[in-house]
XYZ file of C-alpha atoms in Angstrom:
293
model
C 93.390 88.883 115.213
C 96.365 86.686 114.277
C 98.416 86.841 111.098
C 96.965 83.485 109.959
C 93.467 85.032 109.993
C 94.300 87.239 106.985
C 92.051 86.498 103.993
C 93.047 84.953 100.677
C 93.888 87.603 98.073
C 94.843 90.310 100.587
C 97.574 92.682 99.376
C 100.800 92.407 101.393
C 103.555 95.048 101.506
C 106.884 94.340 103.191
C 109.206 97.209 104.106
C 112.846 96.134 104.352
C 116.309 97.637 103.986
C 119.374 96.601 102.010
C 122.608 98.331 103.042
C 120.612 101.233 104.432
C 118.422 101.595 101.317
C 114.693 101.130 101.915
C 112.737 98.820 99.609
C 109.054 97.858 99.413
C 108.148 94.334 98.295
C 104.604 93.476 97.196
C 103.028 90.040 97.385
C 99.634 88.422 98.020
C 98.222 86.277 100.818
C 97.278 82.670 99.992
C 95.897 81.454 103.334
C 96.825 81.141 106.985
C 98.347 78.038 108.565
C 99.178 77.305 112.201
C 102.727 78.625 111.725
C 101.721 81.898 110.090
C 100.600 83.275 106.719
C 101.444 81.667 103.371
C 102.049 84.286 100.647
C 103.100 84.169 97.013
C 106.868 83.681 96.580
C 109.120 86.728 96.445
C 112.165 86.583 94.187
C 115.004 88.915 93.255
C 116.945 88.071 90.089
C 115.877 84.442 90.371
C 116.710 84.062 94.065
C 114.208 83.555 96.860
C 114.334 86.288 99.493
C 114.977 85.372 103.102
C 114.519 88.138 105.669
C 117.035 87.705 108.473
C 115.614 90.473 110.647
C 112.070 91.491 111.645
C 110.436 93.577 108.905
C 107.570 96.046 108.863
C 104.550 94.460 107.153
C 101.369 96.165 105.965
C 98.338 94.135 104.873
C 94.981 95.367 103.594
C 92.718 92.535 104.667
C 90.286 91.556 101.929
C 87.631 90.434 104.401
C 87.076 93.735 106.222
C 89.022 96.257 104.110
C 91.060 97.360 107.123
C 94.807 97.948 107.106
C 96.991 96.027 109.560
C 100.597 97.030 110.290
C 102.930 94.828 112.320
C 106.508 93.591 112.711
C 107.128 90.110 111.378
C 109.095 87.604 113.437
C 110.525 85.907 110.337
C 109.776 85.739 106.612
C 111.227 82.601 105.031
C 110.877 80.649 101.757
C 109.099 77.290 102.134
C 108.447 74.338 99.827
C 105.084 72.573 99.470
C 103.535 70.067 97.073
C 101.925 73.055 95.343
C 105.188 74.875 94.782
C 107.377 77.327 96.645
C 105.973 80.137 98.782
C 106.955 82.431 101.634
C 105.804 82.044 105.232
C 105.270 85.173 107.345
C 105.419 84.550 111.079
C 104.280 87.040 113.725
C 104.160 86.322 117.451
C 101.969 89.309 118.370
C 98.294 90.058 117.776
C 97.380 92.283 114.812
C 95.619 95.559 115.464
C 93.914 97.517 112.652
C 95.277 100.926 111.767
C 93.463 103.736 113.573
C 90.468 104.302 111.289
C 89.659 107.575 113.054
C 92.769 109.218 111.632
C 91.810 111.364 108.647
C 93.295 110.087 105.394
C 94.816 112.748 103.153
C 94.489 112.838 99.368
C 96.598 114.882 96.976
C 94.686 117.452 94.919
C 97.371 119.769 93.434
C 94.931 122.252 91.868
C 95.154 126.029 91.514
C 92.643 127.924 93.629
C 91.709 131.307 95.055
C 91.354 132.322 98.686
C 90.115 135.291 100.652
C 91.688 136.152 104.002
C 89.549 137.118 106.987
C 86.536 137.969 104.814
C 88.382 140.359 102.454
C 86.777 139.330 99.141
C 88.250 142.336 97.307
C 91.806 141.045 97.621
C 91.808 137.419 96.504
C 95.087 135.497 96.638
C 96.287 132.620 94.476
C 97.025 129.291 96.139
C 97.513 125.634 95.285
C 95.349 123.091 97.083
C 98.073 120.597 98.016
C 96.100 117.912 99.860
C 92.744 117.437 101.522
C 91.135 115.334 104.248
C 87.940 115.224 106.287
C 89.611 117.341 108.950
C 91.899 119.698 107.123
C 93.477 121.128 104.016
C 97.008 122.242 103.159
C 97.651 125.130 100.776
C 100.800 126.252 98.980
C 100.809 130.055 98.975
C 102.723 132.873 97.278
C 105.987 133.961 98.812
C 104.570 137.433 99.528
C 101.383 136.155 101.187
C 101.575 136.338 104.983
C 99.274 134.126 107.056
C 99.297 133.390 110.762
C 97.497 130.792 112.898
C 93.908 131.847 113.479
C 93.405 133.551 110.099
C 90.108 132.584 108.466
C 90.304 131.521 104.812
C 87.607 130.966 102.201
C 89.154 128.666 99.578
C 87.696 128.050 96.116
C 88.962 125.595 93.487
C 87.688 123.479 90.579
C 88.265 119.750 90.289
C 87.193 116.747 88.212
C 86.138 116.224 84.603
C 83.189 118.599 85.034
C 85.388 121.219 86.791
C 83.003 121.298 89.722
C 83.540 124.331 91.963
C 84.366 123.567 95.602
C 84.266 126.146 98.400
C 85.805 125.485 101.812
C 85.845 127.680 104.918
C 88.889 126.943 107.021
C 91.202 128.310 109.729
C 95.014 128.442 109.575
C 96.666 126.147 112.134
C 100.350 126.150 111.195
C 102.943 127.329 108.682
C 105.394 124.972 106.978
C 107.188 124.373 103.660
C 106.550 121.969 100.775
C 109.648 121.573 98.577
C 110.904 124.980 99.780
C 107.544 126.620 99.010
C 105.509 128.381 101.686
C 102.477 126.424 102.838
C 99.827 126.491 105.542
C 97.901 123.718 107.221
C 94.271 124.525 107.986
C 91.465 122.868 109.904
C 87.959 122.303 108.527
C 85.055 122.414 110.958
C 82.067 122.003 108.607
C 82.438 119.473 105.782
C 80.000 120.026 102.901
C 78.244 117.293 100.940
C 80.311 118.214 97.863
C 83.539 117.783 99.806
C 82.462 114.392 101.169
C 81.715 113.280 97.601
C 85.165 114.415 96.426
C 86.946 112.596 99.256
C 84.935 109.440 98.558
C 85.894 109.627 94.880
C 89.588 110.057 95.733
C 89.460 107.073 98.076
C 88.013 104.829 95.349
C 90.766 105.989 92.983
C 93.450 105.115 95.527
C 92.291 101.612 96.434
C 91.386 98.666 94.236
C 87.922 97.341 95.004
C 88.329 94.333 97.242
C 85.951 92.225 95.157
C 88.133 92.844 92.098
C 91.179 91.232 93.732
C 91.194 87.622 92.480
C 91.596 84.882 95.072
C 94.292 82.244 94.615
C 93.196 78.596 94.727
C 96.082 76.132 94.910
C 93.907 73.134 94.014
C 90.298 73.790 92.900
C 89.602 70.039 93.000
C 89.673 69.899 96.809
C 88.241 72.132 99.576
C 90.353 74.947 101.006
C 90.534 73.251 104.413
C 92.110 70.168 102.843
C 94.615 72.359 100.995
C 95.598 73.916 104.325
C 96.056 70.466 105.910
C 98.304 69.346 103.046
C 100.431 72.492 103.292
C 100.669 71.992 107.077
C 102.030 68.473 106.434
C 104.605 69.831 103.985
C 105.713 72.563 106.404
C 106.214 69.950 109.118
C 108.758 68.222 106.841
C 110.766 71.494 106.769
C 111.451 71.135 103.067
C 113.688 73.791 101.518
C 112.984 75.211 98.039
C 115.235 73.596 95.453
C 117.117 74.966 92.451
C 116.924 78.638 93.436
C 119.237 79.728 96.222
C 118.039 82.177 98.858
C 118.956 85.855 98.956
C 119.316 87.071 102.524
C 117.774 90.473 103.237
C 118.812 92.509 106.260
C 119.777 96.072 107.109
C 123.415 94.985 107.263
C 123.155 92.079 104.882
C 123.831 91.217 101.289
C 123.690 93.785 98.553
C 121.652 92.117 95.763
C 123.193 94.455 93.184
C 126.678 93.081 93.870
C 127.675 91.076 90.752
C 129.027 88.350 93.033
C 125.464 87.662 94.175
C 123.953 87.458 90.705
C 124.518 84.125 88.989
C 123.862 85.466 85.508
C 126.356 88.350 85.765
C 130.144 87.954 85.637
C 132.791 90.413 86.768
C 133.657 91.224 83.173
C 131.291 93.603 81.472
C 130.337 93.224 77.821
C 132.508 96.223 76.900
C 135.549 94.690 78.625
C 134.975 91.396 76.854
C 134.796 93.060 73.419
C 137.894 95.101 74.189
C 139.862 91.970 75.109
C 138.697 90.234 71.927
C 139.781 93.267 69.869
C 143.219 93.359 71.525
C 143.655 89.634 70.958
C 142.788 90.084 67.275
C 145.314 92.932 66.938
C 148.006 90.809 68.583
C 147.419 88.009 66.072
C 147.626 90.489 63.143
C 150.927 91.908 64.454
C 152.266 88.386 64.907
C 151.350 87.579 61.285
C 153.134 90.719 60.021
C 156.270 89.797 61.953
C 156.211 86.314 60.416
C 155.993 87.841 56.890
C 158.928 90.165 57.603
C 161.096 87.232 58.632
C 160.313 85.556 55.309
């Protein structure tokens, strides 16, 4: 699959860095052209972004619902008869994210657990996250667990406070925000647990059908729109009025006042202070004139 095969309305995330600080920029796919993928324009304080270095891109394709991650070749602002957009280029084929990897969902609910079948000594725990293959639990500081211990975990979740029971085996020990935690594997997934994971997945993602498609010109077919945009791209027109903001790991800092047209070096407080001092100077000058009289 090529980047220009991405469907209209697909959500696009771009991971970039400015002076070592990571940022995530969201936009939306319009349609693919021979040069790459046309997406909605990305601006920062009225300036079009231009990515000088390859950036990590993540797209959830509206057609198949799969997530594609890749490195862009370039991401540049372009001008067309329908307005200004960005063009994402990628020279490599796109591969979907490994769908076999179990997706984890945060639960963060208080629960109880028994260790190695000892139901007379239940321990408190917090169900941190959950997947089809495993569960992670935050445990008390005094609770000692080792790999191979069998746990029976119980917790309530949802508006109806449905009770979930999971049999699991400790795989590793780790820390979550300096709190003791264990990662456990799940061998038998119950119907209740599958329902919970399905519910969490729907909460996390917007339904693809609910994402509105963008039509640049409803009066003509999509294929004709693509041809017209191709013609405009061939002219190599540059967006007018708004200058470009270059984004790179060693590039411009967009928070620098020198890069923001609407911000001057003088702050509002400095300006008021200067006006106040100027007013005082005039009053002193007037008093001196009266004394001379």
